[in-house]
XYZ file of C-alpha atoms in Angstrom:
759
model
C -0.121 0.322 0.104
C 2.622 2.171 0.536
C 5.032 1.223 -2.415
C 1.717 2.085 -4.502
C 0.847 5.708 -2.260
C 4.383 6.659 -3.114
C 4.272 5.744 -7.219
C 0.408 7.402 -7.176
C 2.058 10.508 -5.446
C 5.528 10.551 -8.149
C 3.805 10.238 -10.823
C 0.845 12.969 -9.871
C 4.191 15.075 -9.452
C 5.839 14.471 -13.108
C 1.798 14.591 -14.120
C 1.141 18.203 -12.846
C 4.422 19.614 -14.075
C 4.291 18.192 -17.507
C 0.627 19.584 -18.233
C 0.937 23.784 -17.648
C 4.514 22.881 -20.092
C 2.733 21.793 -22.667
C -0.446 24.050 -22.310
C 2.561 27.053 -22.441
C 3.599 26.036 -25.484
C 0.253 25.919 -27.109
C 1.330 28.738 -29.843
C -0.925 31.316 -31.494
C -0.878 30.109 -35.253
C -1.961 26.606 -33.849
C -5.347 28.386 -32.036
C -6.425 30.418 -34.257
C -5.664 33.526 -32.289
C -4.002 36.684 -32.829
C -1.402 37.890 -30.137
C -2.705 40.056 -27.861
C -1.280 43.832 -27.147
C 1.901 43.814 -24.385
C -0.446 46.623 -22.591
C -3.532 44.849 -22.779
C -3.688 43.240 -19.698
C -0.845 41.751 -17.092
C 0.501 38.157 -18.365
C -1.618 35.390 -17.378
C 0.448 33.360 -14.327
C 0.610 29.865 -14.933
C -0.459 29.343 -11.354
C -3.759 30.454 -9.785
C -3.132 34.103 -8.367
C -3.822 34.270 -5.314
C -5.792 37.661 -3.579
C -6.662 38.236 0.149
C -8.574 40.830 2.302
C -6.419 42.615 4.208
C -6.678 46.156 6.404
C -8.721 47.013 9.190
C -11.189 48.216 10.272
C -12.959 45.412 8.225
C -15.509 41.916 8.277
C -14.544 38.685 6.688
C -16.041 40.028 3.222
C -14.303 43.254 3.193
C -11.035 45.038 2.545
C -8.124 46.349 0.788
C -7.384 43.765 -2.402
C -3.768 42.233 -1.881
C -2.211 39.885 -5.164
C 0.609 37.256 -4.407
C 2.585 37.448 -8.038
C 6.588 37.105 -8.093
C 6.538 35.880 -4.460
C 5.360 39.124 -2.933
C 2.437 40.337 -1.737
C 0.815 43.930 -3.902
C -1.782 45.918 -4.273
C -4.447 47.519 -6.953
C -4.342 51.115 -7.448
C -7.654 52.997 -7.477
C -7.855 54.680 -10.672
C -10.285 53.929 -12.706
C -11.459 50.902 -10.710
C -14.760 50.233 -11.164
C -18.098 47.758 -8.990
C -16.406 45.255 -12.541
C -13.183 45.140 -10.965
C -15.087 44.033 -7.834
C -17.233 41.249 -8.921
C -14.667 39.679 -10.540
C -12.401 40.328 -7.696
C -15.044 38.947 -5.072
C -15.951 35.650 -7.209
C -11.890 35.170 -7.087
C -12.865 35.137 -3.478
C -15.507 32.915 -3.399
C -17.982 35.309 -2.992
C -21.205 34.812 -5.383
C -20.577 39.255 -6.059
C -19.479 42.422 -4.652
C -21.808 44.917 -2.956
C -19.395 48.122 -3.371
C -15.940 48.842 -4.121
C -13.897 51.278 -1.994
C -10.597 53.682 -2.702
C -7.947 56.328 -0.792
C -6.489 53.170 1.057
C -9.624 52.932 3.323
C -8.810 50.563 5.230
C -5.358 51.482 5.350
C -2.282 51.648 3.101
C -0.889 48.597 1.732
C 3.105 47.882 1.694
C 5.324 46.109 -0.912
C 4.265 46.451 -4.748
C 1.605 48.714 -6.739
C 1.620 45.697 -9.094
C -2.514 47.145 -10.908
C -3.192 50.393 -12.083
C -5.610 50.982 -14.137
C -8.020 47.929 -14.781
C -10.511 47.755 -16.636
C -13.071 44.351 -16.663
C -15.841 43.998 -18.260
C -17.252 41.361 -14.652
C -17.225 38.420 -16.515
C -13.330 37.611 -16.485
C -12.274 34.441 -14.224
C -9.422 36.353 -12.679
C -8.651 40.129 -12.069
C -5.114 39.272 -14.108
C -7.371 38.772 -17.570
C -8.830 42.202 -17.362
C -6.881 45.184 -19.389
C -4.849 46.892 -17.136
C -1.022 48.567 -17.539
C 0.684 45.107 -16.893
C 1.955 44.397 -13.625
C 3.966 46.406 -11.537
C 3.808 48.969 -14.261
C 2.035 51.923 -11.848
C 2.016 55.715 -10.711
C 0.353 55.818 -7.551
C 1.238 55.435 -3.905
C -0.604 53.339 -1.389
C -2.759 56.116 -0.524
C -4.640 54.993 -3.832
C -5.100 51.819 -2.720
C -8.903 50.263 -3.952
C -10.993 47.727 -1.729
C -13.607 45.950 -2.069
C -16.801 44.953 -0.068
C -18.474 41.951 -1.063
C -21.630 39.963 -0.322
C -21.707 37.593 2.286
C -22.848 35.224 0.548
C -20.164 32.107 -0.650
C -20.148 30.762 -3.989
C -21.983 27.220 -3.624
C -19.312 24.289 -3.631
C -16.372 27.088 -3.698
C -13.845 24.828 -1.543
C -10.435 26.779 -1.003
C -11.811 30.217 0.685
C -8.518 32.275 -1.094
C -9.154 35.015 1.733
C -5.423 34.419 3.455
C -5.414 36.326 6.489
C -2.218 38.890 6.601
C -1.635 38.622 10.348
C -2.534 37.050 12.905
C -2.915 39.881 15.303
C -4.988 41.711 13.599
C -7.166 43.622 15.765
C -11.194 44.210 14.395
C -14.058 44.478 17.248
C -13.289 46.555 20.490
C -15.464 46.692 23.379
C -16.171 48.163 26.651
C -16.771 45.696 29.484
C -18.357 48.029 32.571
C -17.875 46.628 35.329
C -20.540 48.926 37.776
C -24.012 47.135 38.394
C -25.600 50.308 36.954
C -23.807 50.455 33.703
C -24.140 47.010 32.863
C -27.765 47.710 32.738
C -28.241 50.444 29.960
C -26.946 51.317 26.609
C -24.784 52.964 25.203
C -21.730 51.432 27.477
C -20.017 54.829 27.756
C -17.456 53.375 30.441
C -15.288 50.212 31.698
C -12.216 47.865 30.558
C -11.034 48.230 26.955
C -11.111 44.235 25.102
C -10.065 43.342 21.674
C -11.454 39.885 20.348
C -8.871 37.508 20.544
C -9.125 34.221 19.769
C -12.374 32.709 20.837
C -12.726 34.770 23.596
C -12.279 38.830 24.986
C -8.234 39.403 25.919
C -7.264 42.535 27.899
C -4.858 45.709 26.795
C -1.909 46.717 29.700
C -2.073 50.574 30.563
C 1.318 50.794 30.553
C 2.213 53.988 28.447
C -1.293 54.374 28.094
C -2.194 57.553 27.456
C -5.707 60.209 26.888
C -4.835 59.654 22.569
C -5.525 56.177 22.769
C -9.274 56.873 24.903
C -9.784 59.246 21.827
C -9.152 56.447 19.482
C -11.052 53.877 21.781
C -14.384 56.129 22.389
C -14.136 57.248 18.434
C -14.114 54.270 16.922
C -17.395 53.548 19.738
C -19.463 56.067 18.450
C -18.134 58.902 21.278
C -17.177 62.560 19.970
C -14.894 62.851 23.089
C -13.595 60.830 26.316
C -13.078 61.933 29.952
C -11.261 60.814 33.096
C -11.714 57.704 34.860
C -11.089 57.169 38.663
C -8.510 54.690 37.613
C -7.554 53.792 41.519
C -11.251 51.691 42.027
C -10.849 49.915 38.896
C -7.410 48.819 40.145
C -8.893 47.339 43.557
C -11.536 45.724 41.626
C -8.904 44.470 39.113
C -6.190 43.492 41.200
C -9.378 40.431 42.194
C -9.638 39.204 38.445
C -7.282 37.224 35.974
C -6.447 39.202 33.044
C -5.480 38.060 29.723
C -3.504 40.719 28.085
C -3.312 40.734 24.642
C -2.054 44.006 23.564
C 1.618 45.215 25.680
C 1.282 48.590 24.583
C -0.651 51.170 22.513
C 0.828 54.696 21.056
C -1.550 56.359 19.162
C -1.253 59.842 17.432
C -5.328 60.049 18.274
C -6.348 60.807 14.500
C -6.493 57.830 13.864
C -9.807 55.640 12.958
C -9.855 52.534 14.607
C -7.266 50.893 16.383
C -5.891 49.008 14.434
C -4.408 52.009 12.530
C -2.303 52.835 15.922
C 1.198 51.409 16.616
C 0.703 48.534 18.184
C 3.308 45.641 20.806
C 1.130 42.422 20.910
C 2.610 40.195 24.026
C 4.645 37.712 24.240
C 3.050 34.273 24.488
C 5.421 32.812 26.912
C 6.416 35.977 28.135
C 6.082 35.533 32.315
C 4.384 39.146 33.265
C 2.741 40.867 30.820
C 1.842 44.000 32.104
C 4.430 44.423 34.884
C 3.194 47.096 37.011
C 0.151 48.244 35.069
C -2.940 47.168 34.856
C -5.483 46.751 31.950
C -6.452 49.768 30.039
C -9.753 51.369 31.499
C -11.492 53.973 29.771
C -14.499 56.545 29.596
C -15.988 57.978 26.873
C -18.706 60.567 26.813
C -21.402 60.117 24.461
C -23.072 62.949 21.484
C -25.910 64.262 22.550
C -28.359 61.877 20.894
C -27.553 59.232 23.260
C -27.258 61.171 26.917
C -28.876 59.831 29.654
C -28.444 62.274 32.347
C -31.874 64.142 32.276
C -29.213 66.897 33.771
C -27.053 66.613 30.880
C -29.745 66.574 28.086
C -31.258 69.918 28.939
C -27.719 71.385 29.014
C -27.428 70.032 25.562
C -31.790 71.237 24.820
C -29.753 73.536 21.738
C -28.158 71.212 20.505
C -24.861 71.480 17.919
C -26.603 68.725 16.282
C -29.530 71.506 15.524
C -27.917 75.066 15.510
C -24.080 73.549 13.921
C -23.121 75.284 10.604
C -22.132 71.600 9.566
C -25.390 69.082 8.651
C -25.744 65.279 7.282
C -28.827 65.057 5.104
C -30.308 61.790 3.401
C -28.843 59.496 5.014
C -31.381 56.476 6.388
C -29.491 55.418 9.314
C -28.383 57.682 12.353
C -25.005 59.405 11.863
C -24.993 59.163 8.119
C -25.735 61.691 5.230
C -24.330 63.199 2.766
C -22.320 66.305 4.064
C -23.858 70.086 4.403
C -21.632 73.579 5.131
C -23.382 76.262 5.707
C -22.391 80.402 5.140
C -24.298 83.467 4.281
C -27.613 81.702 5.741
C -27.574 79.374 2.281
C -26.686 75.512 2.778
C -23.769 73.921 0.525
C -21.921 70.538 -0.033
C -18.303 69.446 -0.177
C -16.819 68.400 -3.090
C -15.156 64.640 -2.902
C -11.665 65.531 -4.261
C -9.340 63.856 -1.142
C -11.747 63.484 0.629
C -11.016 60.921 3.240
C -11.544 59.493 7.334
C -9.635 61.783 8.473
C -11.936 64.759 7.255
C -14.688 62.748 7.760
C -13.773 61.590 11.663
C -13.790 65.518 11.924
C -17.369 66.581 10.827
C -18.335 63.079 12.600
C -17.434 64.156 16.166
C -18.489 67.472 15.132
C -22.093 65.929 14.759
C -21.748 64.935 18.443
C -20.706 60.912 16.761
C -17.447 59.121 16.717
C -14.581 58.523 14.362
C -15.892 58.259 10.909
C -16.668 54.425 9.522
C -16.355 55.209 6.058
C -15.701 58.631 3.737
C -18.240 58.672 0.720
C -17.440 59.823 -2.354
C -19.560 59.914 -5.711
C -22.645 61.343 -4.125
C -23.198 58.181 -2.556
C -26.234 59.719 0.039
C -27.649 61.301 -3.195
C -27.025 64.742 -5.061
C -27.643 67.957 -2.894
C -28.476 71.291 -4.922
C -26.817 74.972 -4.880
C -23.601 76.085 -3.961
C -20.430 73.944 -3.176
C -18.235 75.073 -0.684
C -15.656 73.209 0.229
C -13.268 71.246 -2.146
C -9.702 68.915 -0.738
C -10.691 68.911 2.325
C -7.202 68.103 5.035
C -8.440 68.127 7.718
C -5.706 66.425 10.450
C -8.066 64.893 12.713
C -8.191 66.578 15.846
C -9.545 69.632 14.044
C -12.881 70.760 16.220
C -15.081 71.826 12.685
C -14.485 70.885 8.979
C -14.222 74.941 8.975
C -11.064 75.206 10.725
C -9.505 72.205 8.384
C -7.285 73.690 4.905
C -9.135 73.025 2.224
C -9.983 75.010 -1.344
C -12.983 77.772 -2.728
C -14.727 75.578 -5.601
C -14.897 77.351 -9.482
C -17.905 75.904 -11.811
C -14.887 73.970 -13.498
C -13.963 71.745 -10.315
C -17.033 69.709 -8.698
C -20.450 68.762 -9.578
C -23.317 67.735 -7.461
C -22.576 63.905 -8.703
C -19.375 64.196 -6.851
C -20.750 65.047 -3.090
C -19.107 64.248 -0.486
C -20.858 61.999 2.824
C -19.933 59.574 5.688
C -21.142 56.790 7.793
C -19.810 57.380 11.454
C -19.361 55.412 14.020
C -22.313 55.760 16.093
C -23.146 54.320 19.898
C -24.493 51.130 20.051
C -27.528 51.186 21.033
C -29.622 47.415 20.743
C -32.868 49.267 19.858
C -33.241 47.108 16.925
C -33.398 44.373 19.481
C -36.963 45.341 20.630
C -38.921 45.340 17.622
C -38.675 42.964 14.288
C -41.171 42.348 11.047
C -42.683 39.290 10.538
C -44.423 37.731 7.493
C -43.438 39.010 4.943
C -41.433 37.828 1.845
C -38.097 39.615 1.879
C -36.455 40.188 5.006
C -38.006 44.502 4.189
C -41.417 43.900 4.898
C -44.011 42.368 7.374
C -46.192 42.907 10.120
C -44.813 45.432 12.797
C -43.846 43.301 16.864
C -42.901 45.180 19.772
C -41.139 43.413 22.404
C -42.752 44.866 25.729
C -42.236 43.236 29.829
C -45.235 42.888 31.920
C -44.871 43.424 35.861
C -43.480 40.328 36.705
C -40.591 40.739 33.843
C -41.681 38.429 31.551
C -41.176 39.286 28.202
C -43.021 38.470 24.929
C -43.870 39.782 22.054
C -47.037 42.178 20.940
C -48.744 44.001 17.087
C -48.902 48.053 17.062
C -52.597 49.191 16.432
C -52.578 50.231 12.552
C -55.187 53.133 13.097
C -53.294 56.145 11.692
C -50.264 54.134 11.060
C -48.159 55.805 8.166
C -44.889 56.602 6.394
C -43.625 58.941 9.295
C -44.228 55.802 11.746
C -42.612 53.696 9.240
C -39.161 55.826 8.408
C -38.568 55.387 12.117
C -39.551 51.521 12.001
C -37.252 51.366 9.118
C -35.012 53.389 10.956
C -34.466 51.259 14.145
C -34.181 47.711 12.334
C -31.589 49.127 10.689
C -33.211 48.343 6.360
C -33.264 51.981 5.493
C -35.803 54.043 4.627
C -39.600 53.061 4.401
C -41.186 52.239 1.379
C -44.949 51.627 2.723
C -46.454 52.384 5.972
C -49.567 49.838 5.850
C -52.617 50.021 8.039
C -54.182 45.989 7.104
C -51.238 43.599 7.428
C -53.817 40.176 6.965
C -51.497 39.223 4.262
C -48.540 38.205 6.261
C -51.007 36.667 9.413
C -48.141 33.684 10.071
C -47.486 34.741 13.544
C -49.489 32.854 16.630
C -48.879 36.836 18.158
C -52.175 38.219 18.324
C -52.065 41.358 21.483
C -52.427 44.781 20.406
C -49.638 45.835 22.857
C -49.379 49.589 21.585
C -52.359 51.989 19.700
C -51.596 55.940 18.786
C -48.167 56.278 17.336
C -47.230 59.426 16.000
C -43.485 60.365 14.828
C -41.796 63.019 13.328
C -40.023 60.893 11.623
C -36.647 61.646 12.590
C -36.358 59.297 15.503
C -34.576 56.789 16.226
C -36.916 54.507 18.523
C -40.732 54.189 18.086
C -40.385 54.715 21.714
C -39.422 57.979 21.330
C -42.485 58.408 19.314
C -45.531 60.118 20.786
C -48.094 56.964 21.628
C -51.196 56.026 24.277
C -50.236 54.730 27.603
C -53.169 52.747 28.050
C -53.564 50.686 24.192
C -56.837 52.503 22.692
C -57.665 50.266 19.203
C -60.972 50.201 17.662
C -59.713 48.163 14.819
C -57.545 45.370 17.354
C -58.275 42.421 15.217
C -54.554 41.184 14.255
C -55.544 41.778 10.468
C -55.295 45.693 10.852
C -51.866 45.296 12.743
C -49.608 48.061 11.384
C -46.820 46.916 9.023
C -43.914 47.914 6.690
C -42.224 48.043 3.523
C -38.447 49.296 3.606
C -36.182 50.218 1.304
C -32.406 50.814 0.827
C -33.186 53.360 -1.776
C -35.527 56.559 -1.861
C -36.657 59.481 -3.043
C -35.967 63.081 -2.386
C -37.838 66.027 -3.535
C -36.682 69.873 -3.617
C -38.145 72.660 -5.058
C -35.706 75.612 -7.193
C -36.379 78.483 -4.969
C -35.028 80.802 -7.176
C -36.989 79.930 -10.170
C -40.163 81.029 -7.452
C -38.846 84.129 -7.165
C -37.740 84.659 -10.537
C -41.152 84.098 -12.265
C -43.342 85.766 -9.817
C -46.660 88.159 -10.852
C -50.019 88.723 -10.540
C -53.051 88.089 -12.837
C -56.389 89.573 -13.010
C -57.594 86.073 -15.199
C -61.788 86.447 -16.014
C -63.859 83.905 -14.600
C -65.169 82.647 -17.941
C -61.598 81.437 -18.473
C -61.744 79.506 -14.704
C -64.281 76.584 -14.931
C -61.656 74.056 -15.155
C -59.689 75.347 -12.232
C -62.961 75.504 -10.326
C -63.289 72.243 -10.849
C -59.977 71.303 -9.431
C -61.386 73.248 -6.277
C -57.888 75.687 -7.450
C -59.124 79.409 -5.994
C -60.270 80.461 -2.702
C -63.751 79.695 -1.234
C -65.685 82.827 -2.430
C -65.422 82.134 -5.621
C -68.341 80.543 -5.223
C -70.220 83.358 -4.721
C -68.861 84.957 -7.581
C -71.262 86.305 -10.806
C -70.263 83.894 -13.078
C -68.874 83.986 -15.355
C -68.427 87.842 -14.844
C -65.808 89.358 -12.746
C -62.268 87.792 -12.321
C -60.082 86.038 -9.588
C -56.799 88.089 -8.799
C -54.206 85.147 -9.014
C -50.525 84.668 -7.787
C -48.985 82.882 -10.443
C -45.459 82.001 -10.276
C -43.382 78.377 -12.096
C -42.266 75.409 -10.005
C -39.409 73.443 -10.913
C -39.554 69.528 -8.855
C -36.195 68.184 -8.433
C -35.617 64.615 -7.348
C -31.993 64.433 -5.385
C -32.593 60.916 -3.915
C -31.652 57.296 -4.687
C -35.015 55.697 -6.567
C -37.481 57.960 -8.176
C -40.823 59.375 -7.152
C -43.353 57.433 -8.266
C -47.535 57.778 -7.271
C -48.543 55.598 -4.449
C -51.412 54.692 -6.454
C -50.967 52.228 -8.985
C -52.612 53.703 -12.536
C -55.963 51.777 -12.485
C -56.487 54.381 -9.926
C -56.082 56.995 -11.375
C -58.874 59.818 -12.055
C -59.593 61.157 -14.809
C -60.198 64.488 -15.581
C -62.143 65.420 -18.912
C -61.486 69.549 -18.171
C -58.004 69.576 -18.216
C -57.875 66.182 -20.138
C -55.323 64.365 -18.001
C -54.818 61.473 -14.890
C -54.304 62.576 -11.442
C -51.763 60.370 -9.760
C -52.327 62.253 -6.754
C -55.101 64.295 -4.485
C -52.735 66.759 -3.292
C -48.913 67.208 -4.891
C -47.888 70.650 -3.352
C -49.985 72.786 -1.439
C -49.217 76.902 -1.840
C -49.854 78.942 1.053
C -49.805 83.103 1.675
C -49.802 83.585 5.743
C -49.088 86.049 7.665
C -46.878 87.534 10.190
C -48.110 85.225 13.307
C -48.436 82.076 10.454
C -51.648 81.947 9.525
C -53.168 81.348 5.937
C -54.531 83.873 4.635
C -54.994 82.241 1.065
C -54.481 79.076 0.231
C -54.167 76.870 -2.853
C -53.299 73.195 -3.795
C -52.554 71.681 -7.306
C -52.962 67.712 -8.059
C -50.678 65.953 -9.638
C -51.988 66.974 -13.057
C -49.114 64.699 -14.921
C -45.946 63.594 -12.983
C -43.414 63.384 -15.374
C -39.429 63.888 -16.328
C -39.510 67.912 -18.242
C -36.202 67.767 -18.169
C -32.857 65.710 -16.570
C -29.362 66.408 -15.960
C -26.448 65.300 -18.663
C -26.339 61.666 -18.894
C -29.809 61.297 -17.342
C -32.711 59.795 -19.164
C -36.019 60.520 -19.211
C -38.446 57.679 -17.838
C -41.601 59.493 -16.734
C -44.236 60.847 -19.664
C -47.612 61.437 -19.000
C -49.115 61.143 -23.031
C -51.063 58.383 -24.172
C -51.811 56.905 -20.662
C -48.038 56.972 -19.816
C -46.543 56.581 -16.347
C -45.993 58.982 -13.766
C -43.092 59.809 -11.925
C -39.846 61.657 -11.399
C -36.790 59.996 -12.363
C -33.749 60.321 -10.051
C -31.468 63.378 -11.446
C -34.598 64.943 -13.577
C -37.390 67.527 -12.223
C -40.624 68.354 -12.930
C -41.570 71.586 -14.392
C -45.008 73.198 -13.670
C -44.992 76.862 -15.460
C -46.325 80.168 -14.212
C -48.998 80.279 -17.396
C -50.868 76.739 -16.651
C -54.069 76.743 -14.681
C -53.793 76.342 -10.588
C -49.796 76.876 -10.529
C -50.872 79.948 -8.541
C -52.953 80.551 -5.433
C -56.013 82.535 -5.592
C -55.261 86.367 -3.891
C -58.810 88.239 -4.925
C -59.171 88.772 -1.332
C -56.007 89.022 0.803
C -55.462 92.905 1.447
C -51.854 94.955 0.769
C -49.377 94.316 3.244
C -46.389 91.589 3.530
C -46.769 87.713 3.648
C -44.832 85.032 3.802
C -45.164 82.769 1.043
C -44.856 78.788 1.642
C -45.239 75.832 -0.913
C -44.427 72.381 0.298
C -44.311 69.340 -1.645
C -45.605 65.830 -1.040
C -47.903 67.578 2.213
C -49.340 65.026 3.397
C -46.241 62.688 2.685
C -48.118 60.117 0.608
C -44.807 58.954 -1.123
C -42.396 58.428 0.751
C -38.711 59.864 0.754
C -34.692 60.150 2.775
C -36.008 63.474 3.463
C -39.037 65.717 4.510
C -37.571 68.450 6.234
C -36.320 69.816 2.661
C -40.299 69.765 0.901
C -41.011 73.257 2.472
C -39.959 76.082 0.874
C -40.742 80.030 2.125
C -40.162 83.195 0.532
C -40.603 86.605 2.309
C -43.281 88.550 0.404
C -44.835 91.995 0.017
C -47.870 92.869 -2.020
C -48.830 96.591 -2.142
C -52.391 95.545 -4.115
C -51.259 95.553 -7.485
C -47.550 93.869 -7.695
C -45.947 91.630 -5.456
C -42.220 91.197 -4.590
C -40.690 87.861 -3.542
C -36.953 87.994 -1.715
C -35.008 85.570 0.663
C -36.896 82.227 -1.025
C -35.099 79.018 0.708
C -36.026 75.738 1.385
C -36.830 75.372 5.367
C -37.408 72.471 7.707
C -40.772 71.326 6.961
C -40.263 68.556 10.142
C -41.253 71.201 12.715
C -44.592 72.270 10.716
C -45.658 69.246 10.389
C -45.166 67.424 13.377
C -47.053 70.572 14.909
C -50.178 70.113 12.226
C -50.024 66.265 13.662
C -49.657 66.992 17.211
C -52.010 69.345 17.955
C -55.199 67.842 18.413
C -53.147 64.882 19.598
C -54.408 64.641 23.658
C -51.837 61.847 24.447
C -48.383 62.503 26.103
C -45.178 61.837 24.583
C -42.689 59.248 25.679
C -39.117 60.762 25.033
C -37.247 57.812 26.873
C -35.308 55.058 24.867
C -36.415 51.554 26.112
């Protein structure tokens, strides 16, 4: 048996050496192939190319791409990198596909060679080596431009060799604080405790010899906290002397600007050392949470005028807390930041300024939607310790430098709150939809799941639920869920839920203290459909200001408008068809700057035909027009149904999808806009009964939140308005924060109490 095995092994080795050599002797003339251009792709290797994921901070399915060529590991430059390249690499690594790719050394800078540059894959190649590039080792890049990939966390069936090779068995991926004070163990977020790193199948400690506040700053940042505070080391020393510590890291030397502990110089404990932390103890840190995550009521009051609300920096368009497009305020107008040289250091300054931790991702290419208005900053170069992005060096923008398709965005580290554990959705076809269930505790501490009453449940409530579940934006909030009835949960335990829409959890929304639900059968329980993307409508405010005028229109020309309820109530008492109505007219240009098309909630089968104007209404009220006095009371009002939602025009490179002619689909494509000219019916406010004076013109898009959007705060536009009885002047037209008005409208008739505590 031994002899046979040796013979078989020898034969296999000989065959393995002979076969590749035979294959390499095949000439182009023998195969009918033409010789490829030398620069078309790197010469494919006879031996299968090894690929690995490296860097920090990362999960097992993401990281910096490294290739093993000529006995040496090297990286790929991000020039011309694309999702097609990422798909090829992820399949090489044994994953089914890629979900994204990264640039600018997001997972840290590699070492050694930069093997490939200007890689151009079609997406179907078996290996990255078969894609076009400048050739092996031919690059003009530095390691600041190392590319990375994010693969879908699903393995190719039957893929045996993982091809994922760990760079260093001492890598640090997961860090936590282990609280020791009884009170701290019971409430989230955990802000103080022993620093521990994931090691093998458990957790290990860090020796605090030489530990500095800079180390603490980095740890707090990666755990979602903007600042650190002093800790009572003597208290912990007494506690830790009675505990056995397992030191994995002997010393840490952060500069304070790193976004992850793994980026700091680390000295790992030697396995055979007799005392790995002589004279020291396990490192302990205490972090200061941002205003959104403070428990202490005294501190909450201190931060009521929150820097998040009154800062000159904000995040817009993000589905989750701590993410969004970066916008900065200058001369009372919000603008965006261009993504040239946008990196984790600059992103971290923004995150900490807004009360979050360091940046988890610095996003480019308008990944959180395109902004509108000015672009104020380009080539932002923060060092990482600045208090505000305004303190960082940056270059002013010229019109040639940047477009809104280059708007920078961030995903910040936020404290773990465990909010997703107290609700769930069941019965849906995918994990993004289903009936809402909430976890409740009775007087004995027994926990059980219950339903939410569907009465008055809508888009705002669904927005909060989807955010709490970490499932992105709301697509719909549903008041009946009989078609998802596959659960044995039948009791209504929550009712009267009314959310503004920006809360982190449903328990922060207004709701009944005692359940009151007229339709208490399970089929009337609330449900949600969540989505990773959503539309976002914004009105072009300058166009309103430029196009406004007054027209006295004869009544005999307003019969269709009267049928559409576009005139004030006093028009019904007019002497038709004699006389006229005084109309405040203007144009509306409505942009979709989100990441999904804006489409009416109702299907075309339920659209209403209006013969007078000869078109279908897909939404009863698409826009509200109001004239307000100084007290905010309406002195005149109008509304506009969606006469015809369509793409009037689009930005360069975007194709129109929606056209109303011939009963076509209605909607507004991402990157397009729908224009309602000043000279069409109902594009006005009837001001016949308005006296001369100073007013506010207000336009609100999608006022009833009938269609879900990623951001409702930019749906309202206001202008200061002066009317002398004959002419009208508008000035200071701007989009504003509609949340407070919507909240006031929704809550003014509601007698319940507000519960502001996170539970």
